[in-house]
Amino acid sequence: MRAITAEQRRARLGRRHLLTPGDRATDPADAARAVVALHGTDPSSVHISCWARTTGCGVAEVECALHDDRTLIRLLAMRRTVFVTTLDRAAVLQAACSREVAARERRKLVGMLAGSGLGDGTESGAERWLAGAEEAALASLDKRGEATAAELASDDPRLAERVVIGRGSRNEARPTVAARLLLLLAAEGLAVRGRPRGSWTSHQYRWSPLERWCPQGLADLPVAEAATELARLWLRSFGPAPAEDLQWWTGWTRTRTRQALAGLDLVEVDLDGTPGLLLADDLEDVPAPEPWAALLPALDPTPMGWQRREWFLGPHGPKLFDRAGNIGPSVWWNGRVVGGWTTDAGGGVVHRFLEDVGADARAAVQAEADRLTALLDGTRIAPRTRGRTWLEEELAATAG
């Protein structure tokens, strides 16, 4: 069995994820392709993830790709998480992951409606009630062209009804039917998140029918074919890696992961004592890049691309990941996580090392911090108020 060292995996990470200065792209779509898809839960992370992988791109270029040229699209996909990917790959993600997510979301929403007394309080009644609400929402979206959840709720009283989530708990919430229904329509490929209200950091999206956003629609791929293609794309960007990492990243079952991989020509390799998989046409070593530094945002797809992260994370996981398994902003040097960062009240980037990295690394990281500060142009990326990592808490206390 061929052995793949951690150094070779870090070289692949740096070059294939476009994090080394010599490998950076000029197009935000290429940044997304490099990692299959960008995490899109936090709108600001999409921009910062693109900036880390490109040269000559700022807010305007990423906004153009998302909302004008529409070479990038947001969708609910792996692990019921919002991702940003290219239109061609969106069809793969939709078939391989989003359809299953949509089925679960539909069952969940029907239960919420029944539990909230809508549609006579039974599941069958809730399903009939939901069908009418869906028809009203799609008609309103088509008429308006784009709309917020609040605007849809004003168009039809059914969409203004509220459902109860987490009844009786401290996290109880009562969103409108419109807000929950839009999530379902997005997972089913019928609606898409468009330009947000306010700045590029806003979470308040306008929504459009998919056909208005993407006139050709998404290709209707067979699920098994799409799953195998998604496994291939992931291995090309993140391999070599154990099959369990792919299973975690996609949210698939073990059986479905095995079936997806069965359609590929693979080679088993040794990853420091752990069996891993590599595409058979990808056996050549990747040349080591020049020394490089990167500042990646919370939930960036690189550190979130594997479940087993010790080969690039070392002992720093407890300080950089929250209890839900989400990473905060991270500082990288030559393929390893060595610290974290945040912004101060004026939008300036401040960082902290978690180990002694040497003068060359400190200078390179500072140069990246200066580059990111310039791109942010005074915009503060506020740490999350809930689910912060240990290092985010420490940096927030000192950044002001």
C-alpha atoms as one frame of an Amber mdcrd trajectory, in Angstrom:
protein
   0.000   0.000   0.000   1.406   3.370  -0.997   2.056   5.803   1.858   0.982
   9.451   1.534   2.680  11.717   4.062   1.046  14.554   5.935   3.438  16.912
   4.141   2.124  15.752   0.762  -1.475  16.158   1.933  -0.674  19.712   3.065
   0.943  20.458  -0.302  -2.200  19.263  -2.073  -4.359  21.330   0.282  -2.431
  24.519  -0.381  -2.244  24.198  -4.143  -5.583  22.618  -4.979  -7.518  24.904
  -2.658  -5.785  27.882  -4.314  -4.361  29.147  -1.023  -0.779  29.612  -2.201
  -0.041  32.976  -3.879   1.146  31.268  -7.051  -2.021  29.209  -7.418  -4.661
  31.858  -6.717  -7.374  32.417  -9.316  -8.893  35.651 -10.621 -12.518  34.484
 -10.735 -14.717  33.771  -7.668 -16.255  30.824  -9.532 -12.826  29.185  -9.732
 -12.438  29.654  -5.975 -15.679  27.740  -5.440 -14.706  24.982  -7.883 -11.395
  24.469  -6.087 -13.201  23.253  -2.959 -16.360  21.860  -4.664 -18.482  24.480
  -2.895 -18.048  27.342  -0.435 -19.822  27.340   2.912 -22.599  29.918   2.634
 -24.255  29.940   6.052 -22.536  33.227   6.855 -22.648  35.610   3.847 -19.382
  37.290   4.825 -17.522  33.966   4.821 -18.317  33.497   1.117 -16.532  36.743
   0.296 -13.548  36.100   2.534 -13.180  32.511   1.302 -13.113  33.858  -2.263
 -10.593  36.576  -1.410  -8.241  34.050   0.192  -8.169  32.113  -3.109  -8.088
  34.938  -5.662  -6.210  38.038  -6.656  -7.897  41.178  -7.884 -11.280  40.288
  -6.372 -13.128  42.449  -3.874 -16.710  42.870  -2.729 -17.899  44.003  -6.172
 -16.444  40.999  -8.014 -17.954  38.449  -5.637 -21.307  40.276  -5.652 -21.248
  40.276  -9.455 -20.637  36.516  -9.589 -23.447  35.899  -7.099 -26.114  38.322
  -8.299 -25.345  39.740 -11.757 -23.438  37.187 -13.833 -24.924  34.453 -11.611
 -22.028  32.084 -12.116 -22.466  31.177  -8.435 -25.645  30.035  -6.701 -26.657
  29.420  -3.089 -28.383  26.159  -2.216 -29.134  23.934   0.757 -27.034  20.813
   0.306 -24.590  18.688   2.311 -25.563  18.213   5.977 -28.529  20.607   5.473
 -26.026  23.457   5.185 -26.124  26.434   2.821 -23.373  26.255   0.199 -22.331
  28.436  -2.723 -21.240  26.629  -5.866 -21.141  26.970  -9.636 -24.280  26.331
 -11.701 -22.932  23.136 -13.263 -22.037  21.657  -9.898 -25.289  22.841  -8.343
 -27.117  20.157 -10.317 -24.799  17.515  -8.844 -25.299  18.763  -5.280 -29.052
  19.057  -5.825 -29.443  15.445  -6.901 -26.838  13.917  -4.579 -27.787  15.770
  -1.380 -30.527  18.410  -1.656 -33.337  16.041  -2.665 -32.877  13.992   0.481
 -32.628  17.173   2.548 -35.867  18.399   0.944 -37.702  15.193   1.823 -36.687
  15.566   5.470 -37.584  19.275   5.474 -41.023  18.508   4.057 -41.739  15.935
   6.752 -40.492  18.351   9.393 -42.641  21.231   8.118 -45.741  19.058   7.946
 -45.161  18.128  11.578 -44.729  21.788  12.535 -47.950  22.735  10.769 -49.900
  19.948  12.424 -48.409  20.773  15.822 -49.380  24.410  15.349 -52.991  23.478
  14.598 -52.898  24.342  10.899 -54.791  22.149   8.458 -57.079  20.687  11.194
 -54.084  19.636  13.292 -53.528  16.272  11.587 -50.631  15.371   9.315 -52.914
  14.622   6.370 -54.685  17.915   6.896 -51.346  19.700   7.243 -50.156  18.207
   3.945 -53.244  19.531   2.136 -52.846  22.921   3.810 -49.176  23.011   2.833
 -49.999  22.324  -0.819 -52.180  25.445  -0.910 -49.547  27.536   0.851 -46.871
  26.354  -1.612 -49.031  27.303  -4.570 -49.586  30.764  -3.082 -45.863  31.264
  -2.362 -44.753  30.249  -5.851 -47.424  32.439  -7.456 -46.329  35.410  -5.357
 -42.653  34.833  -6.164 -43.422  34.575  -9.862 -45.457  37.769  -9.830 -42.928
  39.777  -7.839 -39.824  38.334  -9.479 -38.066  38.484  -6.128 -39.320  38.928
  -2.587 -38.365  38.642   1.056 -40.148  36.256   3.388 -41.933  39.220   4.963
 -43.193  40.375   1.567 -44.543  36.911   0.782 -46.258  36.803   4.155 -48.040
  40.051   3.288 -49.375  38.568   0.042 -51.383  35.685   1.504 -52.684  35.106
   5.049 -51.603  31.465   4.967 -47.993  32.544   4.520 -48.278  34.906   7.483
 -49.329  32.106   9.855 -46.724  31.092  12.406 -45.361  27.684  13.343 -43.806
  26.759  16.667 -40.270  25.367  16.821 -38.890  23.941  20.062 -42.124  24.487
  21.976 -41.490  25.055  25.671 -37.707  25.210  25.348 -35.490  28.245  25.855
 -34.900  28.239  22.099 -38.604  28.300  21.195 -39.215  30.258  17.992 -42.295
  31.183  15.970 -41.272  31.924  12.367 -43.828  32.590   9.652 -44.889  29.836
   7.313 -43.310  31.880   4.512 -39.869  31.746   6.146 -39.960  27.967   6.645
 -41.552  27.310   3.271 -38.832  29.192   1.424 -36.226  26.854   2.941 -38.203
  23.879   1.635 -38.689  25.388  -1.829 -34.948  26.093  -2.010 -34.069  22.503
  -1.063 -36.479  21.267  -3.740 -34.841  23.461  -6.367 -37.859  25.711  -6.846
 -36.571  28.913  -5.230 -33.155  30.495  -4.787 -31.600  33.013  -2.419 -30.802
  36.216  -4.292 -29.317  39.563  -3.375 -29.553  40.319   0.358 -31.120  43.426
   1.771 -28.466  45.819   3.034 -24.744  45.125   2.789 -22.816  42.066   1.645
 -22.771  40.793   5.238 -26.593  40.702   5.548 -28.501  37.480   6.254 -31.819
  38.897   4.990 -32.135  37.490   1.489 -34.511  38.244  -1.300 -35.799  35.091
  -2.981 -36.603  34.330  -6.625 -38.112  31.419  -8.558 -35.263  29.280  -9.828
 -36.384  29.741 -13.447 -36.062  33.525 -13.181 -32.628  33.233 -11.622 -31.435
  30.406 -13.837 -33.588  30.251 -17.011 -32.174  26.889 -18.078 -32.821  25.392
 -14.664 -30.639  22.706 -13.124 -30.011  19.447 -14.939 -32.171  16.637 -13.549
 -29.475  14.068 -12.762 -30.034  10.511 -11.490 -29.238  10.338  -7.787 -26.681
   7.511  -8.043 -24.848   9.204 -10.925 -24.758  12.515  -9.071 -23.519  10.883
  -5.864 -20.611   9.238  -7.680 -19.731  12.513  -9.380 -19.826  14.379  -6.061
 -17.536  11.753  -4.517 -15.134  12.211  -7.451 -15.133  15.992  -7.116 -14.515
  15.759  -3.383 -11.632  13.304  -3.762 -10.052  15.471  -6.458 -10.070  18.450
  -4.085  -9.732  16.789  -0.676  -8.135  13.413  -1.380  -6.460  11.325  -0.298
  -8.763  10.789   2.660 -10.650   8.048   4.512 -14.116   7.171   3.221 -15.469
   8.227   6.613 -14.438  11.814   5.864 -16.545  11.806   2.693 -19.452  10.301
   4.615 -19.241  13.064   7.217 -18.824  15.853   4.649 -21.845  14.794   2.601
 -24.058  13.670   5.475 -24.664  10.359   3.673 -25.099   6.985   5.320 -22.232
   4.494   5.224 -24.096   2.424   2.642 -24.718   5.354   0.335 -21.104   6.454
   0.643 -19.908   2.975  -0.295 -22.255   2.899  -3.291 -21.054   6.302  -4.522
 -17.398   5.269  -4.255 -18.059   1.965  -6.029 -18.482   3.841  -9.291 -14.940
   5.260  -9.155 -11.506   3.859  -9.996  -9.754   4.168  -6.632  -6.485   3.235
  -4.976  -6.171   2.546  -1.265  -3.302   4.389   0.422  -1.768   4.593   3.877
  -2.273   7.919   5.685   0.065   7.564   8.664  -1.546   4.271   9.651  -5.088
   5.132   8.554  -6.452   3.666   5.290  -7.368   6.337   2.772  -8.654   6.573
  -0.781  -7.196   8.323  -3.811  -8.396   8.538  -7.404  -6.375   6.141  -9.531
  -5.384   8.896 -11.955  -4.151  11.131  -9.132  -1.145   9.219  -7.811   1.582
  11.691  -8.737   2.922  13.793  -5.884   2.033  17.467  -5.947   5.184  19.639
  -5.875   5.681  21.459  -2.594   4.596  25.096  -2.946   6.521  28.132  -1.835
   5.899  29.042   1.846   2.400  30.471   2.183   0.068  32.022   4.726  -3.721
  32.364   4.686  -6.460  33.830   6.848  -9.638  31.808   6.395 -13.072  32.767
   7.730 -15.313  30.838  10.081 -16.738  27.740   8.367 -14.295  27.954   5.471
 -14.564  24.811   3.319 -10.902  23.844   3.746 -10.874  23.116   7.500 -14.487
  21.893   7.272 -13.640  19.469   4.451 -12.529  16.554   6.633 -13.695  14.974
   9.865 -10.172  13.820  10.793  -8.092  16.976  10.941  -5.066  16.213  13.106
  -2.680  16.306  10.118  -3.301  20.044   9.628  -4.879  21.074  12.932  -2.478
  19.544  15.443  -3.504  20.158  19.065  -5.430  23.379  18.369  -8.895  21.935
  17.727 -10.402  22.686  21.158  -9.496  26.370  20.801 -10.723  26.816  17.235
 -13.849  24.639  16.994 -17.073  25.201  18.905 -19.115  22.445  20.537 -21.175
  21.944  17.382 -18.027  21.170  15.380 -17.811  24.487  13.526 -14.484  26.241
  13.094 -13.940  29.949  13.735 -11.589  32.209  11.719  -8.233  30.466  11.343
  -4.623  31.433  10.561  -2.631  29.057   8.327   1.065  28.620   7.654   2.304
  26.074   5.081  -0.801  23.901   5.303  -1.164  23.930   9.084  -3.511  25.855
  11.362  -1.367  27.970  13.692  -3.776  30.555  15.120  -6.968  32.545  14.742
  -8.109  36.073  13.874 -10.941  38.568  14.216 -11.620  42.214  13.391 -11.531
  45.160  15.769 -14.120  47.918  16.002 -12.655  49.677  12.962 -12.582  46.601
  10.747  -8.853  46.000  11.185  -7.722  42.384  11.281  -6.069  41.233  14.500
  -4.685  37.729  14.968  -3.102  35.483  17.558  -0.691  32.585  17.138  -1.193
  29.396  19.111   2.421  28.276  18.680   5.845  29.676  17.870   5.952  29.933
  14.077   9.106  31.951  13.462   9.824  35.327  11.905   9.065  34.347   8.297
   5.607  33.068   9.203   4.824  36.104  11.330   5.736  38.437   8.466   3.698
  36.448   5.914   0.648  36.280   8.163   0.854  40.013   8.843   0.941  40.663
   5.100  -2.225  38.587   4.678  -3.844  40.417   7.607  -3.043  43.732   5.933
  -4.445  42.490   2.619  -7.675  41.341   4.284  -7.990  44.611   6.232  -7.810
  46.510   2.935 -10.458  44.296   1.344 -12.781  44.673   4.328 -12.487  48.465
   3.999 -13.740  49.188   7.497 -16.343  46.395   7.679 -16.244  44.568  10.976
 -16.806  40.810  10.902 -18.433  40.495  14.295 -17.822  37.253  16.203 -20.881
  35.127  16.711 -22.744  35.814  19.930 -23.579  32.136  20.310 -21.401  29.157
  19.553 -18.144  31.087  19.717 -14.909  29.172  19.906 -12.480  29.630  22.805
 -10.180  31.707  20.647 -13.040  33.878  19.346 -13.958  34.688  22.942 -10.371
  35.600  23.740  -9.920  37.748  20.655 -13.323  39.437  21.052 -12.367  40.474
  24.572  -9.201  42.205  23.377 -10.292  43.534  19.951 -12.927  45.915  21.340
